[in-house]
Amino acid sequence: MVTLFLSFLSLYAAILFLSLGTGLYNTFIALYLTQNSVSEVWVGLLMAAYYGGLVMGARTGNKLIVYTGHIRAYAISAAIVTVMVLLQTIVPDIRAWLAFRFIVGMAMVTQYMVLESWLNEQSESHTRGSIFSFYMIMSSLGLVLGQASVSVFPVLDHTPLSVVAIATALCLIPVAMTRRVHPVIQSHAPIKLQVFIRLVPISMFILFVAGCITGTFYSLAPVYGVKQGMDTSQVALFLSVCVIAGLLFQWPIGWLSDRIDRVKLIGINVLLLGIFTIPLYGYWEIPFSLFLVLVAFIGILQFTIYPLATAFANDHVEPTMRVGLSGVLLMVYGVGAALGPVVAGKLMDGGGPQMFYIFTSVCAFVLTAFISRQKVSGKYRVPQEAFVPMPIDVQPAPAVIDLDPRIDRSIDISADSEQMDKVMEQLKADEEEERLEQERLEQEKREQERLEQERQEEERLAAEKLAEEKLPDDFAAEESLVQAAETGLSENPAAVNEMASYPSGPDNDGQGKSDVEDGDPDLVRAV
């Protein structure tokens, strides 16, 4: 294992420096703007510009690599990042920073693509999982060190931006010194969005919302910390605890997901996330130590949504389409990461810093409600594979896909438009078959309801007919009883005299007749 790590040391060192610069860059921007009383809306927009650049760069970066080769594309991207970061030290216009941040995102994701392609090209099937784990550890370590290094600067001037530029330049040295063979340029799998919307709609929605949560955290968590009265060191500790907890607990959560239903586990995960964020709304004063404990739990829950949803998606897609699937999931996750900070920034600007975790809670409860209403048909389910931990930062670089041990590009058809069109036709045929089957079932249901209504109507008519037939018989029987009573009275004068002794007065008919004279059946029977 150590030998394997050392054999890729130059590339891992480059990833470490690049992630360190990324972590410091984004954390500094949020703190610097908050220190200078810039609206949370602008903070959110600047962070969204960076994530938007990541999404766009995932497509344009491949073209640059094809045109110039890996080494040149990496050097060009590093130079662009360095220039854009340093321009922010001399151009104070925040509107210009939007363009700078967008370009930095495009260039940085291209750098990640080159490094990931190199790692994948030099790995073998039996070592790919270990190489991917080392990659994830180094990128996460760099991210945490970058966030924590903010506390080194007592004054938040432009010095951290210079350090970011230095880190970007340093990541050029290991790549330039490597003796490894240049990776082969891979064709970029087209995004067949409609195919995967039909196959894994639940996973795509979960990843979009998870992207909103993660993008908002990396963008606005420093702002929340400052507005809650934390100093720079406390903010750095807050971010580091959350990220480290999320990284370390991917393995235990993954072990659990291999043994219970993954969609139920995601539902429990997001429900607990919504609950654990409630004490951090800012309405209650809690000790900083308790705050860190809650933040650790939140980090575990929010940073495991992405790998869980990815694993669930892989459970419903054939191995021959997983390259395309991973690209789509990364894109959806990146779009969510770009939109989340914009919405959350607007909410924080109008409602205060407590809206940061209120936004997270709302996203979590929306996912809880969404998942609780879903029924997984399992129609396209494939044999479940083991859980694979994923990077905790937002890097929609498609090259990292090939490091995933669940993916085998040699059998993948995602880049074959003709094959994917056939898959799309089959999915449409399946949908049409399901629609016809649903119509048949509904028609059968309506027919059963119609027959039931007819049966009930027949029973009602039969009951009415029986009642009509019985009524004359009852009337005749009553008449015969009256006649018999009258005959009995005529033969018994004493009873008639006794009747006549009753006080006479108006009866119910108001005619002044006695009930017997009126032929009251009840009284006649009594007599």
Coordinates of C-alpha atoms in Angstrom, one line a residue:
M1 CA 0.0 0.0 0.0
V2 CA 2.8 2.4 0.9
T3 CA 4.6 1.5 -2.3
L4 CA 1.5 2.2 -4.3
F5 CA 1.1 5.6 -2.6
L6 CA 4.8 6.6 -3.2
S7 CA 4.6 5.5 -6.9
F8 CA 2.0 8.3 -7.4
L9 CA 3.5 10.7 -4.9
S10 CA 4.1 13.5 -7.5
L11 CA 0.4 13.5 -8.6
Y12 CA -0.9 13.3 -5.1
A13 CA 1.3 16.2 -4.1
A14 CA -0.1 18.2 -7.0
I15 CA -3.6 17.4 -5.8
L16 CA -2.8 18.4 -2.3
F17 CA -1.5 21.8 -3.3
L18 CA -4.4 22.4 -5.7
S19 CA -7.0 21.5 -3.1
L20 CA -5.2 23.6 -0.4
G21 CA -5.4 26.6 -2.7
T22 CA -9.1 25.9 -3.4
G23 CA -10.0 25.6 0.3
L24 CA -8.2 28.8 1.2
Y25 CA -9.5 30.7 -1.8
N26 CA -13.2 30.0 -1.2
T27 CA -13.0 30.5 2.6
F28 CA -11.1 33.7 2.3
I29 CA -13.5 35.2 -0.2
A30 CA -16.5 34.6 2.1
L31 CA -14.7 36.0 5.2
Y32 CA -13.2 39.0 3.3
L33 CA -16.5 40.1 1.8
T34 CA -18.3 39.7 5.1
Q35 CA -15.6 41.7 6.9
N36 CA -16.1 44.5 4.3
S37 CA -19.9 44.4 4.9
V38 CA -20.7 43.1 1.4
S39 CA -24.2 41.7 1.1
E40 CA -24.7 38.0 1.4
V41 CA -26.4 38.1 -2.0
W42 CA -23.1 39.1 -3.6
V43 CA -21.2 36.4 -1.5
G44 CA -23.6 33.8 -2.8
L45 CA -23.3 35.1 -6.4
L46 CA -19.5 35.0 -6.3
M47 CA -19.5 31.5 -5.0
A48 CA -22.1 30.5 -7.6
A49 CA -19.9 31.9 -10.3
Y50 CA -17.1 29.6 -9.2
Y51 CA -19.3 26.5 -9.2
G52 CA -20.8 27.5 -12.5
G53 CA -17.3 27.7 -13.9
L54 CA -16.7 24.1 -12.6
V55 CA -19.7 22.8 -14.4
M56 CA -18.9 24.6 -17.6
G57 CA -15.2 23.7 -17.4
A58 CA -16.1 20.0 -17.2
R59 CA -17.1 20.3 -20.8
T60 CA -14.6 22.9 -22.2
G61 CA -11.6 21.4 -20.3
N62 CA -11.8 18.2 -22.3
K63 CA -11.6 20.2 -25.6
L64 CA -8.5 22.0 -24.3
I65 CA -6.9 18.7 -23.4
V66 CA -7.7 17.3 -26.8
Y67 CA -6.3 20.3 -28.6
T68 CA -3.1 20.8 -26.5
G69 CA -2.4 17.6 -24.6
H70 CA -2.5 17.0 -20.8
I71 CA 0.7 18.7 -19.8
R72 CA 0.1 21.9 -21.7
A73 CA -3.6 22.0 -20.7
Y74 CA -2.6 21.7 -17.1
A75 CA 0.1 24.4 -17.4
I76 CA -2.3 26.7 -19.2
S77 CA -5.0 26.2 -16.6
A78 CA -2.6 26.8 -13.7
A79 CA -1.4 30.0 -15.3
I80 CA -5.0 31.2 -15.8
V81 CA -5.9 30.5 -12.2
T82 CA -2.8 32.4 -11.0
V83 CA -3.6 35.4 -13.1
M84 CA -7.3 35.6 -12.2
V85 CA -6.5 35.2 -8.4
L86 CA -3.9 38.0 -8.5
L87 CA -6.2 40.2 -10.5
Q88 CA -8.5 40.3 -7.5
T89 CA -5.7 41.9 -5.5
I90 CA -5.6 44.9 -7.9
V91 CA -9.2 45.2 -9.2
P92 CA -11.6 46.2 -6.4
D93 CA -14.7 46.0 -8.6
I94 CA -16.8 43.2 -7.2
R95 CA -18.6 42.8 -10.5
A96 CA -15.3 42.0 -12.2
W97 CA -14.7 39.4 -9.5
L98 CA -17.7 37.5 -10.9
A99 CA -15.9 37.0 -14.2
F100 CA -12.6 36.2 -12.4
R101 CA -14.3 33.5 -10.2
F102 CA -16.1 31.9 -13.2
I103 CA -12.9 31.6 -15.1
V104 CA -11.0 30.3 -12.1
G105 CA -13.7 27.5 -11.8
M106 CA -13.3 26.6 -15.4
A107 CA -9.5 26.4 -15.2
M108 CA -9.4 24.6 -11.8
V109 CA -11.6 21.8 -13.0
T110 CA -9.4 21.3 -16.0
Q111 CA -6.5 20.8 -13.7
Y112 CA -8.4 18.2 -11.7
M113 CA -9.3 16.5 -15.0
V114 CA -5.7 16.2 -16.0
L115 CA -4.5 14.8 -12.6
E116 CA -7.4 12.4 -12.4
S117 CA -6.9 11.2 -16.0
W118 CA -3.2 10.5 -15.1
L119 CA -4.1 8.5 -12.0
N120 CA -6.7 6.5 -13.9
E121 CA -4.4 5.8 -16.9
Q122 CA -1.6 4.4 -14.6
S123 CA -3.9 2.3 -12.4
E124 CA -4.9 -1.3 -12.9
S125 CA -8.3 -2.8 -12.1
H126 CA -7.1 -4.4 -8.8
T127 CA -5.4 -1.1 -7.6
R128 CA -8.0 1.4 -8.8
G129 CA -9.9 1.3 -5.5
S130 CA -6.8 2.1 -3.4
I131 CA -5.7 4.8 -5.8
F132 CA -9.1 6.4 -5.7
S133 CA -9.1 6.3 -1.8
F134 CA -5.6 8.0 -1.7
Y135 CA -6.9 10.6 -4.2
M136 CA -9.9 11.3 -2.0
I137 CA -7.8 11.5 1.2
M138 CA -5.3 13.9 -0.4
S139 CA -7.9 16.2 -1.9
S140 CA -9.9 16.3 1.3
L141 CA -6.8 16.9 3.4
G142 CA -5.8 19.8 1.1
L143 CA -9.3 21.3 1.4
V144 CA -9.2 21.1 5.2
L145 CA -5.7 22.5 5.4
G146 CA -6.8 25.4 3.1
Q147 CA -9.8 26.2 5.3
A148 CA -7.8 26.0 8.5
S149 CA -4.9 28.1 7.1
V150 CA -7.2 31.2 7.1
S151 CA -6.6 31.4 10.9
V152 CA -2.9 32.0 10.2
F153 CA -3.6 35.5 8.8
P154 CA -4.4 38.0 11.6
V155 CA -5.6 40.5 9.1
L156 CA -7.8 39.6 6.1
D157 CA -6.1 41.7 3.5
H158 CA -5.0 40.4 0.0
T159 CA -2.2 38.3 1.4
P160 CA -4.2 35.0 1.3
L161 CA -4.9 35.6 -2.4
S162 CA -1.1 35.7 -2.9
V163 CA -0.8 32.4 -1.0
V164 CA -3.5 30.9 -3.3
A165 CA -1.5 31.9 -6.3
I166 CA 1.7 30.4 -4.8
A167 CA -0.2 27.1 -4.1
T168 CA -1.4 27.0 -7.7
A169 CA 2.2 27.6 -9.0
L170 CA 3.5 24.9 -6.6
C171 CA 1.2 22.3 -8.0
L172 CA 2.9 22.7 -11.4
I173 CA 6.2 21.4 -10.1
P174 CA 5.3 17.8 -9.3
V175 CA 3.5 17.4 -12.6
A176 CA 6.5 18.8 -14.5
M177 CA 8.8 16.5 -12.7
T178 CA 6.8 13.3 -13.2
R179 CA 8.2 10.6 -15.4
R180 CA 4.9 8.9 -15.9
V181 CA 3.6 8.3 -19.4
H182 CA 1.1 10.9 -20.6
P183 CA -2.5 9.5 -20.3
V184 CA -4.4 8.7 -23.5
I185 CA -7.0 11.3 -24.4
Q186 CA -10.4 9.8 -23.8
S187 CA -13.5 10.7 -25.8
H188 CA -16.0 12.6 -23.7
A189 CA -19.2 10.7 -23.1
P190 CA -22.2 12.7 -24.3
I191 CA -24.8 13.7 -21.8
K192 CA -27.9 11.7 -22.5
L193 CA -30.0 13.4 -19.8
Q194 CA -33.3 11.9 -20.9
V195 CA -32.1 8.4 -20.5
F196 CA -31.0 8.9 -16.9
I197 CA -34.0 11.0 -16.0
R198 CA -36.1 7.9 -16.8
L199 CA -33.7 5.5 -15.1
V200 CA -32.8 7.3 -11.9
P201 CA -35.1 10.3 -11.3
I202 CA -35.0 9.9 -7.5
S203 CA -31.2 9.9 -7.3
M204 CA -31.0 13.0 -9.6
F205 CA -33.4 15.0 -7.5
I206 CA -31.5 13.9 -4.3
L207 CA -28.2 14.9 -5.8
F208 CA -29.5 18.3 -7.0
V209 CA -30.7 19.2 -3.4
A210 CA -27.5 17.7 -1.9
G211 CA -25.5 20.0 -4.2
C212 CA -27.6 23.0 -2.9
I213 CA -26.7 22.0 0.7
T214 CA -23.0 21.4 0.0
G215 CA -22.5 24.5 -2.2
T216 CA -24.2 26.6 0.4
F217 CA -22.0 25.2 3.1
Y218 CA -18.7 25.9 1.4
S219 CA -19.9 29.4 0.3
L220 CA -21.8 30.8 3.3
A221 CA -20.7 28.8 6.4
P222 CA -17.9 31.3 7.0
V223 CA -20.4 34.1 6.7
Y224 CA -22.7 32.4 9.2
G225 CA -19.8 31.9 11.6
V226 CA -18.7 35.5 11.5
K227 CA -22.3 36.8 11.9
Q228 CA -22.7 34.5 14.9
G229 CA -19.7 36.2 16.6
M230 CA -16.9 33.7 15.9
D231 CA -13.4 34.9 15.3
T232 CA -11.3 33.6 12.3
S233 CA -9.8 30.7 14.3
Q234 CA -13.2 29.5 15.4
V235 CA -14.6 29.7 11.9
A236 CA -11.7 27.7 10.6
L237 CA -12.3 25.1 13.4
F238 CA -16.0 25.0 12.6
L239 CA -15.4 24.3 8.9
S240 CA -12.6 21.7 9.6
V241 CA -14.7 19.7 12.1
C242 CA -17.6 19.5 9.8
V243 CA -15.6 18.4 6.8
I244 CA -13.4 15.9 8.6
A245 CA -16.4 14.3 10.3
G246 CA -18.1 14.0 6.9
L247 CA -15.0 12.4 5.4
L248 CA -14.3 9.9 8.1
F249 CA -17.8 8.6 8.5
Q250 CA -18.3 7.8 4.9
W251 CA -16.9 4.3 5.6
P252 CA -19.2 3.4 8.5
I253 CA -22.2 4.8 6.6
G254 CA -21.2 2.9 3.6
W255 CA -20.9 -0.3 5.6
L256 CA -24.5 0.3 6.8
S257 CA -25.8 1.0 3.3
D258 CA -24.5 -2.3 2.0
R259 CA -26.8 -4.1 4.5
I260 CA -30.0 -2.1 4.6
D261 CA -32.2 -0.4 1.9
R262 CA -30.3 2.6 0.6
V263 CA -33.2 4.8 -0.2
K264 CA -34.5 4.3 3.4
L265 CA -31.1 5.1 4.8
I266 CA -31.0 8.3 2.7
G267 CA -34.5 9.2 4.1
I268 CA -33.3 8.7 7.7
N269 CA -30.1 10.6 6.9
V270 CA -31.9 13.7 5.6
L271 CA -34.5 13.6 8.4
L272 CA -31.8 13.6 11.0
L273 CA -30.0 16.4 9.2
G274 CA -33.1 18.6 9.3
I275 CA -33.5 17.9 13.0
F276 CA -29.8 18.5 14.0
T277 CA -29.7 21.9 12.3
I278 CA -32.6 23.3 14.3
P279 CA -30.5 24.2 17.4
L280 CA -28.2 26.1 15.2
Y281 CA -30.8 28.6 13.9
G282 CA -29.3 31.2 16.3
Y283 CA -32.3 31.7 18.4
W284 CA -30.7 29.8 21.4
E285 CA -27.3 30.5 22.9
I286 CA -25.2 27.3 23.1
P287 CA -21.6 26.7 24.2
F288 CA -19.0 26.5 21.4
S289 CA -18.1 23.0 22.4
L290 CA -21.7 21.8 21.9
F291 CA -21.8 23.7 18.7
L292 CA -18.9 21.7 17.4
V293 CA -20.5 18.4 18.4
L294 CA -23.7 19.4 16.5
V295 CA -21.6 20.5 13.5
A296 CA -19.8 17.2 13.4
F297 CA -23.1 15.3 13.3
I298 CA -24.3 17.7 10.5
G299 CA -21.1 17.1 8.6
I300 CA -21.6 13.3 8.8
L301 CA -25.1 13.6 7.5
Q302 CA -24.7 16.2 4.8
F303 CA -21.5 14.9 3.2
T304 CA -22.8 11.3 3.0
I305 CA -25.9 12.2 0.9
Y306 CA -23.9 12.4 -2.3
P307 CA -22.1 9.0 -2.1
L308 CA -25.3 7.3 -0.9
A309 CA -27.4 8.7 -3.7
T310 CA -24.6 7.8 -6.2
A311 CA -24.6 4.2 -4.9
F312 CA -28.4 4.0 -5.1
A313 CA -28.2 5.3 -8.8
N314 CA -25.6 2.6 -9.6
D315 CA -28.0 0.0 -8.3
H316 CA -30.4 0.8 -11.1
V317 CA -28.2 1.3 -14.1
E318 CA -26.4 -1.4 -16.0
P319 CA -22.5 -1.3 -15.8
T320 CA -22.4 -0.5 -19.5
M321 CA -23.8 3.0 -18.9
R322 CA -22.1 4.0 -15.7
V323 CA -19.6 6.4 -17.3
G324 CA -22.5 8.5 -18.6
L325 CA -24.5 8.1 -15.4
S326 CA -21.6 9.5 -13.3
G327 CA -21.2 12.4 -15.7
V328 CA -24.9 13.3 -15.4
L329 CA -24.9 13.0 -11.6
L330 CA -21.8 15.2 -11.3
M331 CA -23.4 17.8 -13.6
V332 CA -26.7 17.8 -11.6
Y333 CA -24.7 18.0 -8.3
G334 CA -22.7 20.9 -9.6
V335 CA -25.8 22.8 -10.8
G336 CA -27.3 22.4 -7.4
A337 CA -24.0 23.7 -5.8
A338 CA -24.2 26.8 -8.1
L339 CA -27.9 27.6 -7.3
G340 CA -27.9 26.9 -3.6
P341 CA -25.6 29.8 -2.5
V342 CA -27.7 32.3 -4.6
V343 CA -30.9 31.3 -2.9
A344 CA -29.4 31.0 0.6
G345 CA -27.5 34.3 0.2
K346 CA -30.7 36.1 -0.6
L347 CA -32.4 34.6 2.4
M348 CA -29.6 35.5 4.7
D349 CA -29.5 39.0 3.4
G350 CA -33.2 39.5 4.2
G351 CA -33.6 37.2 7.2
G352 CA -30.2 37.2 9.0
P353 CA -27.5 34.6 9.4
Q354 CA -29.9 32.1 11.0
M355 CA -31.4 31.6 7.5
F356 CA -28.2 29.6 6.6
Y357 CA -29.2 26.6 8.7
I358 CA -32.9 27.2 8.1
F359 CA -32.2 26.8 4.4
T360 CA -30.3 23.5 5.1
S361 CA -33.2 22.3 7.2
V362 CA -35.8 23.2 4.5
C363 CA -33.7 21.3 1.9
A364 CA -33.4 18.3 4.2
F365 CA -37.1 18.2 5.0
V366 CA -38.0 18.6 1.3
L367 CA -35.9 15.5 0.6
T368 CA -37.6 13.7 3.5
A369 CA -41.0 14.4 2.1
F370 CA -39.9 13.6 -1.4
I371 CA -38.4 10.2 -0.5
S372 CA -41.3 9.2 1.8
R373 CA -43.7 9.6 -1.2
Q374 CA -41.5 7.6 -3.6
K375 CA -42.1 3.9 -4.5
V376 CA -39.0 2.2 -5.9
S377 CA -40.3 -0.2 -8.5
G378 CA -37.0 -2.0 -8.9
K379 CA -37.7 -2.6 -12.6
Y380 CA -34.2 -1.7 -13.7
R381 CA -32.5 -2.9 -10.6
V382 CA -29.1 -4.6 -11.1
P383 CA -27.0 -6.6 -8.6
Q384 CA -25.9 -4.3 -5.8
E385 CA -22.3 -3.3 -5.6
A386 CA -20.3 -2.2 -2.6
F387 CA -20.5 1.4 -1.4
V388 CA -17.7 3.6 -2.7
P389 CA -16.7 6.8 -0.7
M390 CA -16.7 9.9 -2.7
P391 CA -14.9 13.3 -2.5
I392 CA -16.5 15.8 -0.2
D393 CA -15.8 18.9 -2.2
V394 CA -17.7 20.0 -5.3
Q395 CA -15.5 19.0 -8.3
P396 CA -17.6 18.0 -11.3
A397 CA -14.5 16.7 -13.2
P398 CA -15.6 13.8 -15.3
A399 CA -12.1 12.2 -15.2
V400 CA -12.6 11.1 -11.6
I401 CA -15.3 8.8 -12.8
D402 CA -12.8 6.4 -14.2
L403 CA -11.2 6.0 -10.8
D404 CA -14.5 4.7 -9.4
P405 CA -14.1 0.9 -9.1
R406 CA -17.7 0.3 -10.1
I407 CA -17.0 1.7 -13.6
D408 CA -15.3 -0.2 -16.5
R409 CA -14.8 2.0 -19.5
S410 CA -13.9 -1.0 -21.7
I411 CA -17.6 -2.2 -21.7
D412 CA -19.2 1.2 -21.5
I413 CA -21.6 2.4 -24.3
S414 CA -22.2 5.9 -22.9
A415 CA -20.0 7.5 -25.7
D416 CA -21.8 5.5 -28.4
S417 CA -24.7 7.6 -29.6
E418 CA -26.2 4.8 -31.6
Q419 CA -26.3 2.5 -28.6
M420 CA -27.7 5.1 -26.3
D421 CA -30.4 5.9 -28.9
K422 CA -31.4 2.2 -28.8
V423 CA -31.5 2.4 -25.0
M424 CA -33.7 5.5 -25.2
E425 CA -36.1 3.7 -27.7
Q426 CA -36.3 0.7 -25.3
L427 CA -37.1 3.0 -22.4
K428 CA -39.8 4.7 -24.4
A429 CA -41.2 1.3 -25.4
D430 CA -41.2 0.2 -21.7
E431 CA -43.0 3.5 -20.8
E432 CA -45.6 2.9 -23.5
E433 CA -46.1 -0.7 -22.3
E434 CA -46.5 0.6 -18.7
R435 CA -49.0 3.2 -19.9
L436 CA -51.1 0.6 -21.7
E437 CA -51.0 -1.7 -18.7
Q438 CA -52.0 1.1 -16.4
E439 CA -54.9 2.0 -18.8
R440 CA -56.0 -1.7 -18.8
L441 CA -56.0 -1.8 -15.0
E442 CA -57.9 1.4 -14.8
Q443 CA -60.4 0.2 -17.3
E444 CA -60.8 -3.0 -15.4
K445 CA -61.3 -1.0 -12.2
R446 CA -63.9 1.2 -13.9
E447 CA -65.7 -1.9 -15.2
Q448 CA -65.8 -3.5 -11.7
E449 CA -67.1 -0.2 -10.3
R450 CA -69.8 -0.2 -13.0
L451 CA -70.8 -3.8 -12.3
E452 CA -71.0 -3.0 -8.6
Q453 CA -73.2 0.0 -9.2
E454 CA -75.5 -2.1 -11.4
R455 CA -75.7 -4.8 -8.7
Q456 CA -76.6 -2.2 -6.1
E457 CA -79.2 -0.6 -8.4
E458 CA -80.8 -4.1 -9.0
E459 CA -80.9 -4.8 -5.3
R460 CA -82.6 -1.4 -4.7
L461 CA -85.2 -2.0 -7.4
A462 CA -85.9 -5.5 -6.1
A463 CA -86.4 -4.1 -2.6
E464 CA -88.8 -1.4 -3.8
K465 CA -90.8 -4.0 -5.8
L466 CA -91.0 -6.3 -2.8
A467 CA -92.2 -3.4 -0.6
E468 CA -94.9 -2.5 -3.2
E469 CA -96.1 -6.1 -3.4
K470 CA -96.3 -6.3 0.4
L471 CA -98.2 -3.0 0.9
P472 CA -101.7 -4.2 -0.5
D473 CA -101.5 -7.4 1.6
D474 CA -100.8 -5.4 4.7
F475 CA -103.7 -3.0 4.0
A476 CA -106.1 -5.9 3.4
A477 CA -105.1 -7.6 6.6
E478 CA -105.6 -4.4 8.5
E479 CA -109.1 -4.0 6.9
S480 CA -110.0 -7.5 7.9
L481 CA -109.0 -6.8 11.5
V482 CA -111.1 -3.7 11.6
Q483 CA -114.1 -5.5 10.3
A484 CA -113.6 -8.3 12.8
A485 CA -113.4 -5.7 15.6
E486 CA -116.6 -4.0 14.5
T487 CA -118.4 -7.4 14.4
G488 CA -117.2 -8.2 17.9
L489 CA -118.5 -4.9 19.2
S490 CA -121.9 -5.3 17.7
E491 CA -122.2 -8.6 19.4
N492 CA -121.1 -7.1 22.8
P493 CA -123.3 -4.1 23.8
A494 CA -121.6 -3.7 27.2
A495 CA -118.3 -2.8 25.5
V496 CA -120.1 -0.3 23.4
N497 CA -121.7 1.4 26.4
E498 CA -118.4 1.5 28.1
M499 CA -116.9 3.2 25.1
A500 CA -119.7 5.7 25.0
S501 CA -118.9 6.7 28.7
Y502 CA -115.5 8.1 27.6
P503 CA -115.4 11.9 27.3
S504 CA -116.0 13.1 23.9
G505 CA -113.9 15.8 22.4
P506 CA -111.9 16.6 19.3
D507 CA -109.6 13.9 18.3
N508 CA -106.6 14.2 16.0
D509 CA -108.9 14.8 13.1
G510 CA -110.7 17.6 14.9
Q511 CA -114.1 16.0 14.0
G512 CA -115.3 15.3 17.6
K513 CA -115.6 11.6 17.0
S514 CA -114.3 9.0 19.4
D515 CA -111.4 6.9 18.4
V516 CA -113.5 3.9 18.1
E517 CA -116.1 5.6 15.9
D518 CA -113.2 6.9 13.9
G519 CA -112.0 3.4 13.4
D520 CA -108.7 3.8 15.2
P521 CA -107.1 0.4 14.6
D522 CA -105.0 0.5 17.7
L523 CA -108.0 1.1 19.9
V524 CA -110.1 -1.4 18.0
R525 CA -107.5 -4.0 18.6
A526 CA -107.4 -3.1 22.3
V527 CA -111.1 -3.5 22.6

